[in-house]
Each structure stands twice: as structure tokens, then as C-alpha cells.
Short mmCIF file of C-alpha atoms in Angstrom, two decimals:
data_model
loop_
_atom_site.label_atom_id
_atom_site.label_comp_id
_atom_site.label_asym_id
_atom_site.label_seq_id
_atom_site.Cartn_x
_atom_site.Cartn_y
_atom_site.Cartn_z
CA MET A 1 -1.72 16.52 16.69
CA ALA A 2 -2.18 20.22 17.11
CA SER A 3 -5.21 21.99 15.71
CA GLN A 4 -4.80 25.66 14.91
CA GLN A 5 -7.90 27.67 14.11
CA SER A 6 -8.58 31.38 14.06
CA SER A 7 -12.11 30.93 15.38
CA ALA A 8 -14.24 28.10 16.73
CA GLU A 9 -17.17 29.51 14.78
CA GLU A 10 -15.60 29.04 11.35
CA PRO A 11 -17.73 26.94 8.99
CA PHE A 12 -17.03 23.26 8.48
CA SER A 13 -16.71 23.91 4.75
CA GLN A 14 -13.47 25.80 5.27
CA PRO A 15 -10.50 24.48 3.28
CA ARG A 16 -8.33 22.08 5.27
CA ILE A 17 -4.57 22.56 5.31
CA PHE A 18 -2.35 19.97 6.98
CA LEU A 19 1.09 20.99 8.25
CA LEU A 20 3.47 18.05 8.33
CA SER A 21 6.18 19.10 10.79
CA LEU A 22 7.86 15.87 11.86
CA GLU A 23 11.30 17.45 12.38
CA THR A 24 10.33 21.02 13.11
CA GLU A 25 12.53 23.58 14.83
CA PRO A 26 11.38 25.53 17.91
CA TRP A 27 11.78 28.83 16.08
CA PHE A 28 9.75 27.83 13.02
CA ASP A 29 6.50 29.44 14.20
CA ASP A 30 8.24 32.76 14.86
CA MET A 31 10.04 32.80 11.51
CA TYR A 32 6.89 31.89 9.59
CA LYS A 33 4.33 33.71 11.74
CA GLY A 34 3.06 35.80 8.83
CA LEU A 35 2.47 32.74 6.69
CA ILE A 36 0.81 30.76 9.48
CA ASP A 37 -1.47 33.68 10.33
CA SER A 38 -2.44 33.98 6.67
CA LEU A 39 -3.29 30.28 6.48
CA LEU A 40 -5.29 30.46 9.72
CA SER A 41 -7.32 33.37 8.38
CA LYS A 42 -8.40 31.38 5.34
CA ALA A 43 -8.49 27.71 6.34
CA LYS A 44 -8.77 25.11 9.07
CA VAL A 45 -5.15 24.32 9.84
CA GLN A 46 -4.00 21.20 11.64
CA ARG A 47 -0.46 20.07 12.28
CA ALA A 48 1.26 16.81 13.15
CA THR A 49 4.71 16.70 14.71
CA LYS A 50 4.81 12.91 15.15
CA PRO A 51 4.26 10.13 12.59
CA ASP A 52 1.37 8.28 14.29
CA PRO A 53 -0.94 11.33 14.46
CA ALA A 54 0.02 12.15 10.88
CA LEU A 55 -0.95 8.66 9.72
CA ARG A 56 -4.25 8.79 11.61
CA TYR A 57 -5.10 12.15 10.09
CA LEU A 58 -4.25 11.12 6.53
CA SER A 59 -6.17 7.86 6.95
CA GLY A 60 -9.37 9.67 7.87
CA THR A 61 -9.12 13.09 6.23
CA THR A 62 -8.36 14.40 2.76
CA PRO A 63 -6.94 17.91 3.19
CA ASP A 64 -6.96 20.48 0.42
CA ALA A 65 -3.18 20.67 0.70
CA ILE A 66 -0.32 19.26 2.75
CA PHE A 67 2.46 21.66 3.67
CA ALA A 68 5.64 19.73 4.54
CA THR A 69 7.46 22.32 6.61
CA ASP A 70 10.74 20.41 6.99
CA PRO A 71 12.64 17.66 5.14
CA ALA A 72 11.55 14.81 7.45
CA LEU A 73 10.05 12.87 4.54
CA LEU A 74 13.57 12.41 3.16
CA ASN A 75 14.31 10.27 6.22
CA PRO A 76 13.59 6.54 5.69
CA LYS A 77 12.16 6.25 9.20
CA TYR A 78 9.12 8.20 7.99
CA ALA A 79 8.55 5.90 5.00
CA THR A 80 5.00 4.97 6.04
CA VAL A 81 4.03 8.65 6.20
CA LEU A 82 5.63 9.27 2.81
CA GLU A 83 3.65 6.38 1.31
CA LYS A 84 0.43 8.02 2.54
CA VAL A 85 1.49 11.38 1.12
CA ILE A 86 2.35 9.92 -2.29
CA SER A 87 -0.99 8.09 -2.43
CA TYR A 88 -2.77 11.33 -1.51
CA VAL A 89 -1.03 13.26 -4.30
CA ARG A 90 -1.63 10.53 -6.87
CA SER A 91 -5.33 10.73 -6.03
CA GLY A 92 -5.50 14.47 -6.64
CA GLY A 93 -3.95 16.11 -3.59
CA THR A 94 -1.35 18.87 -3.38
CA ILE A 95 1.91 18.56 -1.45
CA ILE A 96 4.07 21.63 -0.85
CA PHE A 97 7.68 21.20 0.22
CA GLY A 98 8.57 24.50 1.85
CA GLY A 99 9.36 26.26 5.08
CA LEU A 100 12.58 24.70 6.37
CA PHE A 101 12.57 21.97 3.73
CA SER A 102 15.15 23.46 1.37
CA SER A 103 17.29 24.83 4.21
CA PHE A 104 17.92 21.44 5.79
CA ALA A 105 17.60 19.02 2.86
CA LYS A 106 20.98 17.56 1.91
CA PRO A 107 21.44 17.64 -1.88
CA ASP A 108 22.18 13.93 -2.25
CA HIS A 109 19.19 13.02 -0.07
CA LEU A 110 17.00 15.37 -2.09
CA ASN A 111 18.14 13.79 -5.35
CA ARG A 112 17.35 10.28 -4.10
CA PHE A 113 14.01 11.45 -2.76
CA PHE A 114 12.77 12.76 -6.09
CA THR A 115 14.31 9.89 -8.08
CA PHE A 116 13.26 6.89 -6.03
CA SER A 117 10.16 8.09 -4.16
CA TRP A 118 8.54 10.17 -6.89
CA SER A 119 10.22 8.91 -10.10
CA LEU A 120 11.05 12.50 -11.03
CA PRO A 121 14.27 13.71 -12.73
CA TRP A 122 14.57 16.76 -10.49
CA LYS A 123 18.00 17.34 -8.96
CA SER A 124 19.47 19.74 -6.45
CA GLY A 125 20.90 22.74 -8.28
CA SER A 126 22.54 26.07 -7.49
CA TYR A 127 22.35 27.77 -4.13
CA HIS A 128 22.42 31.56 -4.35
CA ARG A 129 20.42 34.76 -4.09
CA THR A 130 19.05 36.33 -7.23
CA THR A 131 15.91 37.97 -8.55
CA VAL A 132 13.45 35.45 -9.92
CA HIS A 133 10.46 36.06 -12.15
CA VAL A 134 7.02 34.47 -12.24
CA ASN A 135 6.19 32.16 -15.13
CA THR A 136 2.75 33.16 -16.39
CA ASN A 137 2.52 29.88 -18.31
CA CYS A 138 2.58 27.80 -15.12
CA GLN A 139 -0.74 26.00 -14.74
CA GLY A 140 -2.87 25.01 -11.75
CA ILE A 141 -2.32 28.14 -9.66
CA ARG A 142 -3.88 31.59 -9.49
CA LEU A 143 -1.23 34.16 -10.35
CA GLU A 144 -3.20 37.11 -8.96
CA GLY A 145 -1.53 38.29 -5.79
CA LEU A 146 1.85 36.80 -6.66
CA GLN A 147 4.82 39.12 -7.05
CA PRO A 148 5.97 39.44 -10.68
CA SER A 149 9.55 39.21 -9.45
CA TYR A 150 11.44 39.30 -6.19
CA SER A 151 14.83 38.51 -4.69
CA GLN A 152 15.31 35.26 -2.83
CA LYS A 153 18.15 33.05 -1.67
CA ALA A 154 17.20 29.58 -2.76
CA LEU A 155 18.25 26.02 -3.34
CA HIS A 156 17.23 25.67 -6.98
CA LEU A 157 16.10 22.51 -8.76
CA LYS A 158 17.43 21.24 -12.09
CA ASN A 159 15.61 19.21 -14.76
CA VAL A 160 12.21 20.78 -14.11
CA PRO A 161 10.06 21.21 -17.26
CA PRO A 162 9.66 24.86 -18.32
CA GLU A 163 5.91 24.90 -17.67
CA SER A 164 6.48 23.80 -14.05
CA ARG A 165 9.07 26.45 -13.16
CA LEU A 166 6.86 28.90 -11.29
CA TYR A 167 9.76 31.22 -10.44
CA ALA A 168 13.17 31.25 -12.11
CA ALA A 169 15.91 33.67 -13.06
CA ASN A 170 16.05 35.28 -16.49
CA GLU A 171 18.77 36.79 -18.68
CA ASP A 172 18.84 39.96 -16.58
CA SER A 173 19.21 38.19 -13.22
CA ARG A 174 22.53 38.47 -11.42
CA ILE A 175 24.12 36.88 -8.38
CA GLU A 176 23.18 39.08 -5.42
CA SER A 177 25.86 38.84 -2.75
CA ASN A 178 28.10 40.92 -0.53
CA VAL A 179 30.92 38.48 -1.24
CA PHE A 180 30.69 37.37 -4.87
CA TYR A 181 30.67 39.40 -8.08
CA PRO A 182 27.24 40.14 -9.60
CA ASP A 183 27.77 37.64 -12.39
CA PRO A 184 24.92 36.55 -14.67
CA ILE A 185 23.11 33.39 -13.62
CA SER A 186 24.86 30.52 -15.37
CA ASP A 187 21.78 28.32 -15.80
CA ILE A 188 18.42 30.06 -16.06
CA THR A 189 16.67 26.72 -16.58
CA GLU A 190 16.95 26.02 -12.86
CA ALA A 191 13.83 26.74 -10.81
CA ALA A 192 13.65 28.46 -7.43
CA ILE A 193 9.98 27.56 -7.05
CA VAL A 194 8.22 24.66 -8.73
CA PHE A 195 4.55 23.78 -9.14
CA ALA A 196 4.15 20.65 -11.20
CA PRO A 197 1.44 18.12 -12.04
CA TYR A 198 1.94 14.64 -10.63
CA GLU A 199 -0.58 12.04 -11.79
CA SER A 200 -3.91 13.51 -10.58
CA GLY A 201 -2.33 15.88 -8.07
CA ARG A 202 0.38 18.51 -7.78
CA ILE A 203 3.79 18.97 -6.18
CA GLY A 204 5.04 22.35 -5.00
CA TYR A 205 8.64 23.10 -4.07
CA ILE A 206 9.82 26.30 -2.41
CA GLY A 207 13.58 26.75 -2.67
CA ASP A 208 13.59 30.02 -0.70
CA VAL A 209 15.50 29.55 2.57
CA ASN A 210 14.62 32.87 4.22
CA GLY A 211 10.84 32.92 4.15
CA GLU A 212 10.41 35.92 1.86
CA ASP A 213 6.94 37.50 1.68
CA GLY A 214 6.78 36.61 -2.01
CA SER A 215 7.23 32.94 -1.16
CA HIS A 216 4.55 33.10 1.52
CA ALA A 217 2.12 34.37 -1.11
CA VAL A 218 3.08 31.44 -3.34
CA ILE A 219 2.37 28.89 -0.61
CA VAL A 220 -1.04 30.41 0.06
CA ALA A 221 -1.81 30.29 -3.67
CA MET A 222 -0.62 26.67 -3.93
CA CYS A 223 -3.11 25.88 -1.15
CA LYS A 224 -5.80 27.48 -3.36
CA LEU A 225 -6.67 30.00 -0.64
#
């Protein structure tokens, strides 16, 4: 398990962020360098790329947030790690599904994941670029520092309660594409970014597939940094 710290002299009381990267890509660190640097500047960051180190870490440490950087947890072969993650969230922890998660998650796998692993009604929704707007009624996250609106290409989620849709399109949003017409968004109840309560903890979902700066700020805020 890799440990990434900005300084060996940082205090022990620093927040702990755990990157779960069981099916990472070699270019992930380059694509998300700005986000990783931001996390390192504010927290003690550790990362597991194999299941056994992940299980050891989660058995002995309670991080302030887990950032699942890829969709490995959708794979049944990581079921024991998923069980640990679910227990952690139920007990008050925060899990963030972001990074490469939405880029590589197959819609039917994603639907089964939320239905059977988390007992949530969330479903894979539209995939397009549009301008999304922050929901100031979303609870459990500091909105200071978040962009009021920004453009992102995202795999949206359906069936998310209004109060948990952190970023979503509104009546003025249009499809943003060099190929398709700038039609209005057909379903503005879909969420590009979700931050929802789950028992005593919280679940974050980042639909953005391109690592926009606005989404990086959201992940940092979800980590309470």
C-alpha cells in the first residue's frame, strides 16, 4: 500500500484520506495530478492498489473519507473489500465514487451495484455534456469554494432525491456538443454529482468523466478538507 504525504513533519492529527485504486490506470496520476496535489496539501493520503492491503488498512484505520478512484468495487471478486467499505459508511464514514469510476462503470453493473449492494434506487442515466448548477439545499458539505455552475460531460444518475443532487442541470441547460443540436436537457431530475446520506455516513458520486476543476473542488469538499 502506497503512502503519499507532502511532508514527513505533518501532524498526526491530519485528516486521513484513503484512495481505493484496485483497477487503476497508469495515466490516472497524471490526469488527476491537481486533485491529488490538493489532497496531499491538506491530508495524510494513503492508497491501496491490491485487495489485501486495502483490507488490512480498513481493519485497523478509520479514514475521514475513502475515494474509490475506479469501478473495481463493482467487480464481485472484490466483494470482501466492498463489505468493509459498506460497514465503514454505515458507521459514519464517507465514500466517494469518482475519478475513473463513471468512465469505466458499465450501466448495468452500476445499476446492480446500487440496487443489491447498497439497497438504493439509483440508476445509470444520461451521458452527455451540459452545464450543471450547485444545489444549495444539499446537506453535509461546505458549499464555499464550489463553483455555482460549470460544464461537465457526465454519466448522470436517475432516482436520486432532490436534496442529494449536488449538481444537476436546470431549465436553461442545453446539450453541449460539436455533433448534436443544443437541445434542452430532457430530464433535469438526473444528477451529475450526488452527495447523499446513507445510514450514519455519506455516499458521493462524481459523474464527470473528464476531471474538471469544478469536480476536483467537490471531491475535496466531500472529504471535508
